[in-house]
mmCIF file of C-alpha atoms and ligand atoms in Angstrom:
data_model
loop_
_atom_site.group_PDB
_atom_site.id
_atom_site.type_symbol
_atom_site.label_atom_id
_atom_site.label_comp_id
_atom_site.label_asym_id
_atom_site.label_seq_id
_atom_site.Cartn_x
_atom_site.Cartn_y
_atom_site.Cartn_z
ATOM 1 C CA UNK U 1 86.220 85.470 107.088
ATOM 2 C CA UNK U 2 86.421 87.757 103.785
ATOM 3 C CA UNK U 3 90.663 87.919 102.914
ATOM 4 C CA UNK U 4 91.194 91.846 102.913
ATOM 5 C CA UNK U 5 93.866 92.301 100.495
ATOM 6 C CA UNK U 6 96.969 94.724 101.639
ATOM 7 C CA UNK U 7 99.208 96.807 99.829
ATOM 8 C CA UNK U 8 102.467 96.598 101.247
ATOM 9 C CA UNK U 9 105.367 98.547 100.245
ATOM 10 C CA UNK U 10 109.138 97.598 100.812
ATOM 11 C CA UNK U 11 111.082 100.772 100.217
ATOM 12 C CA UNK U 12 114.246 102.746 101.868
ATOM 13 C CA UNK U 13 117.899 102.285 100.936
ATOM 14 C CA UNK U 14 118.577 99.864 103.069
ATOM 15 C CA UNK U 15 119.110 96.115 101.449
ATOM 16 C CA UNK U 16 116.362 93.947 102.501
ATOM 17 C CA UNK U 17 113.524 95.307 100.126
ATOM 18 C CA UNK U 18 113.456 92.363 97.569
ATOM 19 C CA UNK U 19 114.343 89.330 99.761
ATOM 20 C CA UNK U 20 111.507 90.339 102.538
ATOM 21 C CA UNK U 21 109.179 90.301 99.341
ATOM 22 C CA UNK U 22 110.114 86.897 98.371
ATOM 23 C CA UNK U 23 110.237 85.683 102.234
ATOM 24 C CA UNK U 24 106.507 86.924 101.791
ATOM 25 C CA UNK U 25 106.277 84.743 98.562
ATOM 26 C CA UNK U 26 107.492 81.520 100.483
ATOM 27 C CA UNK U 27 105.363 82.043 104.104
ATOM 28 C CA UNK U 28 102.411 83.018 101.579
ATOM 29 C CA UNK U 29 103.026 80.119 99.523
ATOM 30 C CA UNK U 30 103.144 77.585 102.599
ATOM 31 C CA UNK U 31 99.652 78.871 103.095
ATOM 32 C CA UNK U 32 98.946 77.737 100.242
ATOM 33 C CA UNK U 33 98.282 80.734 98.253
ATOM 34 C CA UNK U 34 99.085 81.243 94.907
ATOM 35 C CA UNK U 35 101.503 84.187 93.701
ATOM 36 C CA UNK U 36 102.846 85.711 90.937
ATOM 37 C CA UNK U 37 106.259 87.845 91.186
ATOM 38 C CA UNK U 38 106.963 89.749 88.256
ATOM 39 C CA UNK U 39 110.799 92.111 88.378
ATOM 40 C CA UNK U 40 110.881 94.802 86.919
ATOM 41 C CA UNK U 41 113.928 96.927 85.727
ATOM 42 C CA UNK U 42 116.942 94.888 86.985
ATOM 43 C CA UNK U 43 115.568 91.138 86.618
ATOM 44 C CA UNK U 44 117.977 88.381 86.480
ATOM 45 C CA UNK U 45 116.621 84.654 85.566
ATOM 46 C CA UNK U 46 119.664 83.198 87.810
ATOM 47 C CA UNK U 47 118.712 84.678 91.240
ATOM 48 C CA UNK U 48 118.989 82.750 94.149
ATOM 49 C CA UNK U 49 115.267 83.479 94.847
ATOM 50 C CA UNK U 50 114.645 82.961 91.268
ATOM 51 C CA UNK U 51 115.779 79.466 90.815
ATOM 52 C CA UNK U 52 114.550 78.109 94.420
ATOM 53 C CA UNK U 53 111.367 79.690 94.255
ATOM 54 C CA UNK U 54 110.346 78.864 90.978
ATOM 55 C CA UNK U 55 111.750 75.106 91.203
ATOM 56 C CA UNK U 56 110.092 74.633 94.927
ATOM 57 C CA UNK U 57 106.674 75.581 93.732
ATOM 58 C CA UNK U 58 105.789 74.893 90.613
ATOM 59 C CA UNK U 59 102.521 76.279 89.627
ATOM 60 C CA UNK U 60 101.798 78.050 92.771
ATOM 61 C CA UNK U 61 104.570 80.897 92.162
ATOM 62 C CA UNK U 62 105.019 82.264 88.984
ATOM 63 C CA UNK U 63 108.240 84.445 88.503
ATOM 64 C CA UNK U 64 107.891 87.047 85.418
ATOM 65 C CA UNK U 65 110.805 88.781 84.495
ATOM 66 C CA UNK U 66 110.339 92.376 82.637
ATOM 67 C CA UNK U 67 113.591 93.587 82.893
ATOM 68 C CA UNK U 68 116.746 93.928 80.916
ATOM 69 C CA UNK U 69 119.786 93.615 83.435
ATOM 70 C CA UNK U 70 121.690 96.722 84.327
ATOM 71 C CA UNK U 71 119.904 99.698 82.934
ATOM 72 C CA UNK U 72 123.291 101.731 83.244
ATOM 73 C CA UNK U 73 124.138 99.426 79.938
ATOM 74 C CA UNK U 74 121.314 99.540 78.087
ATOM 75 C CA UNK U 75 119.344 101.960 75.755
ATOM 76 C CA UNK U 76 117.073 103.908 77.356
ATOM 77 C CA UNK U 77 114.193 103.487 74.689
ATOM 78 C CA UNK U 78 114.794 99.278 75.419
ATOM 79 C CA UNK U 79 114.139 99.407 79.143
ATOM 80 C CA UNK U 80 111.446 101.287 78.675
ATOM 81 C CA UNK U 81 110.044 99.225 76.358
ATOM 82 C CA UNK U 82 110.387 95.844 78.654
ATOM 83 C CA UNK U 83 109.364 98.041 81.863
ATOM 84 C CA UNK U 84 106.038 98.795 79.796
ATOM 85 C CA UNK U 85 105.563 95.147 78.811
ATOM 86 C CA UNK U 86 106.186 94.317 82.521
ATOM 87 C CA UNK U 87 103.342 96.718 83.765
ATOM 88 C CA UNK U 88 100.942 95.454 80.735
ATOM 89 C CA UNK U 89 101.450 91.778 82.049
ATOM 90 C CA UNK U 90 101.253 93.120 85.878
ATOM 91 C CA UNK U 91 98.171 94.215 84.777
ATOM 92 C CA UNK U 92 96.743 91.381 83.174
ATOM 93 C CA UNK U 93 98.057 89.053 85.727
ATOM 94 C CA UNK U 94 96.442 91.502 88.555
ATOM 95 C CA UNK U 95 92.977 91.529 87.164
ATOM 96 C CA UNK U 96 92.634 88.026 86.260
ATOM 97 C CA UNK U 97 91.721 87.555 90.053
ATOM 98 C CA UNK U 98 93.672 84.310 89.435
ATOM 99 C CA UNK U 99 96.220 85.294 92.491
ATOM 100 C CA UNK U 100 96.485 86.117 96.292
ATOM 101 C CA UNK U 101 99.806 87.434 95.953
ATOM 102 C CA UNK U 102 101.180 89.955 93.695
ATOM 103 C CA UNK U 103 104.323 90.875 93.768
ATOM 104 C CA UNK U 104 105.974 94.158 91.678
ATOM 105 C CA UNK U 105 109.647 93.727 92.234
ATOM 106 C CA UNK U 106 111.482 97.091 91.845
ATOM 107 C CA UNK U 107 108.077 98.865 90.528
ATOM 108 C CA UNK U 108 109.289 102.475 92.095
ATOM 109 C CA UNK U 109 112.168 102.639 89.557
ATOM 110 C CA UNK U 110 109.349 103.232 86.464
ATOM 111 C CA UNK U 111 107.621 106.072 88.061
ATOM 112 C CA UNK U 112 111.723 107.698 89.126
ATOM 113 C CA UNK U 113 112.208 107.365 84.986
ATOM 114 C CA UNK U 114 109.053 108.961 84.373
ATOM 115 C CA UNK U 115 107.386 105.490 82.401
ATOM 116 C CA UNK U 116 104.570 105.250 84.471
ATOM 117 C CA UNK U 117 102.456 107.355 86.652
ATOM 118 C CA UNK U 118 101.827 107.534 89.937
ATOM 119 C CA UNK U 119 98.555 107.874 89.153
ATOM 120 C CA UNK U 120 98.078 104.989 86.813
ATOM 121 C CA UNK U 121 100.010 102.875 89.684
ATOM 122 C CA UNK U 122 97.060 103.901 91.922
ATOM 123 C CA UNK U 123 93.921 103.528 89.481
ATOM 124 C CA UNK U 124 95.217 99.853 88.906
ATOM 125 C CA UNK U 125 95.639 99.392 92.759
ATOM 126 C CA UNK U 126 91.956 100.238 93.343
ATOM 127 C CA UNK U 127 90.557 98.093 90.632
ATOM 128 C CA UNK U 128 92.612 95.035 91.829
ATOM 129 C CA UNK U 129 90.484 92.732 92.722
ATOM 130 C CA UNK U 130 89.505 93.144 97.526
ATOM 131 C CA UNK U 131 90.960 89.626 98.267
ATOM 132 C CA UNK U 132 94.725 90.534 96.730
ATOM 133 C CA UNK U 133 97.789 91.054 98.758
ATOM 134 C CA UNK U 134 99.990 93.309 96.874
ATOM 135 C CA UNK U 135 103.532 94.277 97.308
ATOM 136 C CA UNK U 136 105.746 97.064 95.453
ATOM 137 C CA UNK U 137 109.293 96.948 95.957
ATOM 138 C CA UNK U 138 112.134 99.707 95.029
ATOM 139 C CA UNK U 139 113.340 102.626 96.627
ATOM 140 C CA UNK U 140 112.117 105.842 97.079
ATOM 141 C CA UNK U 141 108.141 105.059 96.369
ATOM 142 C CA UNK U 142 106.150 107.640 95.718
ATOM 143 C CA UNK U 143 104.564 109.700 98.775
ATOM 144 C CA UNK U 144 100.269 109.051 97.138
ATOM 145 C CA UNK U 145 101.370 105.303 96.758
ATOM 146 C CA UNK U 146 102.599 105.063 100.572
ATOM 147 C CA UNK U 147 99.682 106.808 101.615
ATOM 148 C CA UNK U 148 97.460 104.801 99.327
ATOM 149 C CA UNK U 149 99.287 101.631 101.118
ATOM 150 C CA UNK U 150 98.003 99.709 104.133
ATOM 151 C CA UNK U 151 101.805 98.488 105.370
ATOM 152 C CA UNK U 152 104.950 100.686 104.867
ATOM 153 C CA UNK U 153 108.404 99.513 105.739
ATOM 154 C CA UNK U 154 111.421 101.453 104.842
ATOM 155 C CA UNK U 155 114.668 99.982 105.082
ATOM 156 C CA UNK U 156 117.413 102.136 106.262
ATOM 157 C CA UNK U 157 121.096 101.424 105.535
ATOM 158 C CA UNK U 158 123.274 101.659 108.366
ATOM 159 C CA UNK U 159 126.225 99.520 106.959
ATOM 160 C CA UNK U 160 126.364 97.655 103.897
ATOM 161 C CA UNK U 161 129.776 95.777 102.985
ATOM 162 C CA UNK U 162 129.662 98.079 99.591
ATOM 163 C CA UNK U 163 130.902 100.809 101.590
ATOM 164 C CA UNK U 164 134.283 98.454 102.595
ATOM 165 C CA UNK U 165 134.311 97.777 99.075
ATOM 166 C CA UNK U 166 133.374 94.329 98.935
ATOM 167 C CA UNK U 167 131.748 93.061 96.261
ATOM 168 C CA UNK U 168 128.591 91.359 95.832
ATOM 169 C CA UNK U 169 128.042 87.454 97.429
ATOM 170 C CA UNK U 170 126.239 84.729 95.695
ATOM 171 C CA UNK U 171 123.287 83.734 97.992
ATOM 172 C CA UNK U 172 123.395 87.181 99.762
ATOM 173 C CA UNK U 173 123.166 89.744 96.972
ATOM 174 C CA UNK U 174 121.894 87.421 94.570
HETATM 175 P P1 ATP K 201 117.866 92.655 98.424
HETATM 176 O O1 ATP K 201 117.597 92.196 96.997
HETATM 177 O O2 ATP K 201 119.165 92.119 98.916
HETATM 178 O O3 ATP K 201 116.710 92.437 99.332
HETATM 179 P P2 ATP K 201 117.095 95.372 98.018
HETATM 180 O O4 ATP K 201 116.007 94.869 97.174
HETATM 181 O O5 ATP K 201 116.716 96.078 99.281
HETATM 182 O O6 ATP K 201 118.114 94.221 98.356
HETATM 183 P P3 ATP K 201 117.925 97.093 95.864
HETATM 184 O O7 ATP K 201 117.811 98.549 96.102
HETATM 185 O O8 ATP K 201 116.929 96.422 94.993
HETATM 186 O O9 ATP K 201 118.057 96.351 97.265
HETATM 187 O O10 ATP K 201 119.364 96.839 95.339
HETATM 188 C C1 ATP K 201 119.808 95.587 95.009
HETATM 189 C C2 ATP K 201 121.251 95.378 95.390
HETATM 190 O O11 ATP K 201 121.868 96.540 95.913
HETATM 191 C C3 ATP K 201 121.411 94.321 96.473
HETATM 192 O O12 ATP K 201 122.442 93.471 96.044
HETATM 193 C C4 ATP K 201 121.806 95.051 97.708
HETATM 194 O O13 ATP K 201 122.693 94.344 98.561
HETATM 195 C C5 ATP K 201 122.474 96.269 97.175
HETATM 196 N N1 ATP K 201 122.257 97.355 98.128
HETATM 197 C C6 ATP K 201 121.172 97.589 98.872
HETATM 198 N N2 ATP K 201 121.349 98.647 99.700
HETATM 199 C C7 ATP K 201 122.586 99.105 99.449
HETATM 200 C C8 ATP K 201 123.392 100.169 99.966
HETATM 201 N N3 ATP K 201 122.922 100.983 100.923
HETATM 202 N N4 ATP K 201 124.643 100.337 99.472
HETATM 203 C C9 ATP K 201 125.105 99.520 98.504
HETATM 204 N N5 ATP K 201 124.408 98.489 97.974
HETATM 205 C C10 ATP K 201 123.184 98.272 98.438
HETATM 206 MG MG1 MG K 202 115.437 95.060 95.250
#
């Protein structure tokens, strides 16, 4: 049976968007198919997911990280520069047909600062290559891209320990 690749879309306020990407990752990795993750915007080489992944299965997920920590501290001109780099590789990485899995961690964030086009997002979605599973991560994605998508899960916050003011947990938040 022919794989049908799916674009699948993790998006909402809600905390889960990232983590349910990289769950995909591991069940899609057990299956023996190979992915690439590449994080965009916020990407931090000392995630949990990063390390564990990355060690667990070596040459069968690739992490790529094309971000420069937290934008609020950086110039504007040098995260756009890294996003761009990030979507170039994305790119490269997508149409190599080398994957089953791609992975675009935080992707929404690029078309909210105006670096990349919905359109452009789209174009590169329909030349991807039938077989590959393809998921975009980030928060509020783009209505064409979530009616483009085949799966669209939006994760709503009802409580988050933020609110109570507590601050972020290794192994939970990162
Ligand atoms: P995770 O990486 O835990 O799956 P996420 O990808 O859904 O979360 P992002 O929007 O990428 O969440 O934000 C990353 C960080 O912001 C996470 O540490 C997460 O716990 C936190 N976060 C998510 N939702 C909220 C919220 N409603 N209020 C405050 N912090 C939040
Ligand atoms: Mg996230």
């Amino acid at each position: 049976m022919a794989t049908q690749g799916l674009v699948i879309i993790n998006t909402g306020h809600g905390k889960g968007k990232t983590t349910a990407a990289f769950g995909l990752a591991l069940r899609a990795a057990g299956q023996g198919l190979k992915v690439c993750i590449i994080q965009f915007i916020k990407a931090q080489a000392k995630t949990g997911e990063a390390q564990a992944l990355t060690a667990a299965f070596p040459g069968q997920i690739e992490l790529h990280l094309a971000g420069t920590g937290f934008t609020w501290q950086q110039d504007k001109e040098v995260v756009k520069q890294a996003a761009l780099a990030g979507w170039q590789l994305a790119r490269e990485k997508i149409l190599s047909d080398g994957y089953d899995l791609v992975v675009l961690d935080e992707l929404t964030y690029l078309l909210g600062f105006g670096i990349l086009t919905e359109a452009e997002v789209i174009s590169l979605l329909r030349e991807r290559p039938k077989r590959l599973h393809l998921v975009i991560t980030g928060r509020d994605a783009a209505q064409g891209l979530m009616e483009y998508a085949d799966l669209v899960t939006e994760m709503r916050a009802v409580k988050h320990p933020f609110q109570q003011g507590i601050t972020a947990q290794k192994g939970i938040e990162f």
